[in-house]
Amino acid sequence: MKVGHVALDGTKVKANASKHKAMSYGWMKREEEVKRLLKKAEVVDEGEDRRYGKDKRGDELPGELARKESWLSRKIRGG
């Protein structure tokens, strides 16, 4: 254990903390769960990139509907 000072905005605060004592078993389990979920999301994202393309999300409107949507929005705005 080491006692030291931590400076924040010029203010000195006495510090005495152990990194190992601060991490509980529950916290470590949550950290593992987050890592697992991030890895799963990465795998899904890579699959979607292969399926739809790198810059696509997969929920874009087909060309014919996108044109009608833009036509309708111009009509509604009076253009």
Coordinates of C-alpha atoms in Angstrom, one line a residue:
M1 CA 0.0 0.0 0.0
K2 CA 1.2 3.4 -0.9
V3 CA 0.1 6.8 0.4
G4 CA 0.5 9.8 -1.9
H5 CA -1.1 13.0 -3.1
V6 CA -3.4 13.5 -6.1
A7 CA -3.6 17.0 -7.6
L8 CA -6.8 18.2 -9.2
D9 CA -6.9 21.8 -10.4
G10 CA -4.1 22.6 -8.1
T11 CA -5.9 21.2 -5.1
K12 CA -4.0 18.6 -3.1
V13 CA -6.0 15.6 -1.9
K14 CA -4.5 12.9 0.3
A15 CA -4.9 9.5 -1.4
N16 CA -4.7 6.1 0.0
A17 CA -6.4 3.5 -2.1
S18 CA -5.7 0.0 -3.3
K19 CA -6.7 -0.9 -6.9
H20 CA -7.2 -4.5 -5.9
K21 CA -9.4 -3.8 -3.0
A22 CA -11.5 -1.3 -5.0
M23 CA -12.5 -4.0 -7.5
S24 CA -15.2 -6.4 -6.2
Y25 CA -16.0 -9.8 -7.7
G26 CA -19.3 -8.4 -8.9
W27 CA -17.6 -5.6 -10.8
M28 CA -15.2 -8.0 -12.4
K29 CA -18.1 -10.2 -13.6
R30 CA -19.9 -7.2 -15.1
E31 CA -16.7 -6.3 -16.8
E32 CA -16.4 -9.8 -18.3
E33 CA -20.1 -9.5 -19.4
V34 CA -19.5 -6.2 -21.1
K35 CA -16.4 -7.6 -23.0
R36 CA -18.5 -10.6 -24.1
L37 CA -21.3 -8.4 -25.4
L38 CA -18.9 -6.1 -27.2
K39 CA -17.3 -9.0 -28.9
K40 CA -20.7 -10.4 -29.9
A41 CA -21.7 -7.0 -31.3
E42 CA -18.4 -6.8 -33.3
V43 CA -19.1 -10.2 -34.9
V44 CA -22.7 -9.2 -35.8
D45 CA -21.4 -5.9 -37.2
E46 CA -18.8 -7.7 -39.4
G47 CA -21.6 -10.0 -40.7
E48 CA -23.8 -7.1 -41.5
D49 CA -20.9 -5.4 -43.3
R50 CA -20.4 -8.5 -45.5
R51 CA -24.2 -8.8 -46.2
Y52 CA -25.1 -5.1 -46.8
G53 CA -21.8 -3.4 -47.4
K54 CA -19.4 -1.4 -45.3
D55 CA -21.4 1.9 -45.3
K56 CA -24.9 0.5 -45.2
R57 CA -27.2 -0.4 -42.3
G58 CA -29.5 -2.8 -44.0
D59 CA -32.7 -0.8 -43.5
E60 CA -32.3 1.6 -46.3
L61 CA -35.3 2.2 -48.6
P62 CA -35.2 0.5 -52.0
G63 CA -34.4 2.9 -54.9
E64 CA -38.0 3.1 -56.2
L65 CA -39.3 4.0 -52.7
A66 CA -36.5 6.5 -52.0
R67 CA -37.3 8.3 -55.2
K68 CA -41.1 8.4 -54.3
E69 CA -40.2 9.6 -50.8
S70 CA -38.1 12.5 -52.1
W71 CA -40.8 13.3 -54.8
L72 CA -43.5 13.4 -52.1
S73 CA -41.4 15.6 -49.8
R74 CA -40.8 18.1 -52.6
K75 CA -44.5 18.1 -53.4
I76 CA -45.5 18.6 -49.8
R77 CA -43.0 21.5 -49.4
G78 CA -44.4 23.1 -52.6
G79 CA -41.3 22.6 -54.7

